[in-house]
Amino acid sequence: MPLVRKPSSQAPAAAPLALGEGTSEQRWSAVRAAADRPDGLALLADALSRESDPRVREAIFTGLARLATPESAALVVPYLRSDDANLRTGAVDALRAMPQACRPHLPTLLADGDADVRLLSCELARGLPDEEANRLLCDLLERETERNVCAAAIEVLAEIGRPEAVPSLVRCGTRFAGDPFMIFSLKVATERIAAPARDRR
Amino acid sequence: MNEVDPVSQEELRAICEFLYRRTGMLFGEAKRYYVQRRISDRMNALGIAPFRTYFAYLRSDADGEVEKFVNAFTVNETYFYREDHQLRCLSSDLLAERVRAKRRGEALRIWSVPCATGEEPYSIAIWLLENWPEVDVQDIEIIGSDIDTQCTAAAAEGEYGARALMRLSPQLVEKYFVPAGKDRWRVVPELRQSVQFSSANITKASETRQHGLFDVIFCRNVLIYFDDASRRVAAENLFEALAPGGFICLGHTESMSRISPLFEVRRFPDAIVYQRPLIGGNGAGGKGGHSNG
């Protein structure tokens, strides 16, 4: 048998350094350790405001998601309006990973003045309990004028929608009556809501 | 089995939260029956009732109960040569690329985590012996790790029933196993000595770091049990455990792209695998966007 077992000579990783110092490898290690510290939130907040390496930033978002408090979610929320698509995506993924912490922020986010923020927030609503998500998304559909935001809300409702959501979907349809894509999306959503749960997926 | 009174919704929530904090595994109301069965098994094994007495016993970790409880929740059924297209990818593409990246004489390190009762790491060893021409000249280290210590103990024993061997040809069974009773076979000693086993929880960086850097990690069908936050932590721990340029193979229903942007997707003829970039990390928005309409 030629396979050989060898004892590992690998040394454990070095202790993390301060978050703002060193190479990206060292900063990565430092931010990964930060969530376990009592002052982790402040450390991660500071690191997020300064960090430019995408990989380290991803670890900061994970650390904030691990903390999963409304305060850690509040630190991530501003990045939903970043001009950097990677940062926006990172922020959405981090918030999606802490649905309970994200919950208190959603009504405000779904009413944000920035349509892109409202659109991304529709996706976050998917992580709420169905009843709450339905209520928030139906409220949005009743007032929303941006087609893409409505389309995002309809997509989520197609998956988690309850019969109570149908009137809001129908009223939304009247506003986009000349738009074939929206008509199709609304048809799919209402049909799926009407279907027995076992047939939905 | 004696029937134990069903746990209440609040009790279920409490014990699921306990399990989540310890393991990252998330069970909710939909898994009530699964959770109830395992609680009942432990309470019957200990002769403890009612539930609140058992929960107090669990939280005090009397007689290592936390480990036994966690062991009861891990899914251990697997078999040799499962998803063998990834093994083919390993011998056809992955190892050659890793060999080119290594210094002469440096060991190739392969990690099977979680390894359950050892079918996967032994499969890797057998596959390489049968299918990789360089197996005789390379120094290969195969490690199997699992959070369930009863599993790793069983893996080190290397004894299996017919169901676990169903994908192996009679020739392979003859070559790498010896009979161990009715419908039981044991891995031959040389092969058992070629695989090391250890305990590891992939959501704990302190545990994954102890294992050093690997060229290839097989981490199949476990991330599906985690919630989003634990999946992200596990992905970062696995990223750290890979040498730059190293590969990770997930289960066929799993996608690292949906968990973390740190890895690059590599498409080979036999499998799609994920790679730690040679320099730094990806983290540059490898995932699909969120645009609509």
Short mmCIF file of C-alpha atoms in Angstrom, two decimals, chain B residues 75 77-79 82-83 86 113-114 120 202 218-226 249-254:
data_model
loop_
_atom_site.label_atom_id
_atom_site.label_comp_id
_atom_site.label_asym_id
_atom_site.label_seq_id
_atom_site.Cartn_x
_atom_site.Cartn_y
_atom_site.Cartn_z
CA VAL B 75 -26.74 11.99 9.79
CA GLU B 77 -25.57 7.00 6.46
CA THR B 78 -23.35 6.93 3.41
CA TYR B 79 -21.56 4.41 1.21
CA ARG B 82 -20.71 7.92 -3.44
CA GLU B 83 -20.72 10.69 -6.08
CA GLN B 86 -15.89 13.89 -7.99
CA VAL B 113 -15.11 16.55 6.54
CA PRO B 114 -17.53 15.44 7.79
CA GLU B 120 -15.58 8.75 2.06
CA ILE B 202 -16.48 23.06 10.73
CA PHE B 218 -14.46 17.04 0.45
CA CYS B 219 -17.27 18.67 2.40
CA ARG B 220 -20.42 17.08 1.09
CA ASN B 221 -24.01 17.30 2.23
CA VAL B 222 -23.45 19.08 5.53
CA LEU B 223 -23.80 22.79 4.73
CA ILE B 224 -27.47 22.16 3.93
CA TYR B 225 -28.06 21.61 7.65
CA PHE B 226 -26.80 25.07 8.61
CA CYS B 249 -15.89 19.55 -3.42
CA LEU B 250 -19.46 19.95 -2.16
CA GLY B 251 -22.51 17.72 -2.47
CA HIS B 252 -24.29 17.79 -5.81
CA THR B 253 -27.18 19.87 -4.47
CA GLU B 254 -24.92 22.42 -2.81
#
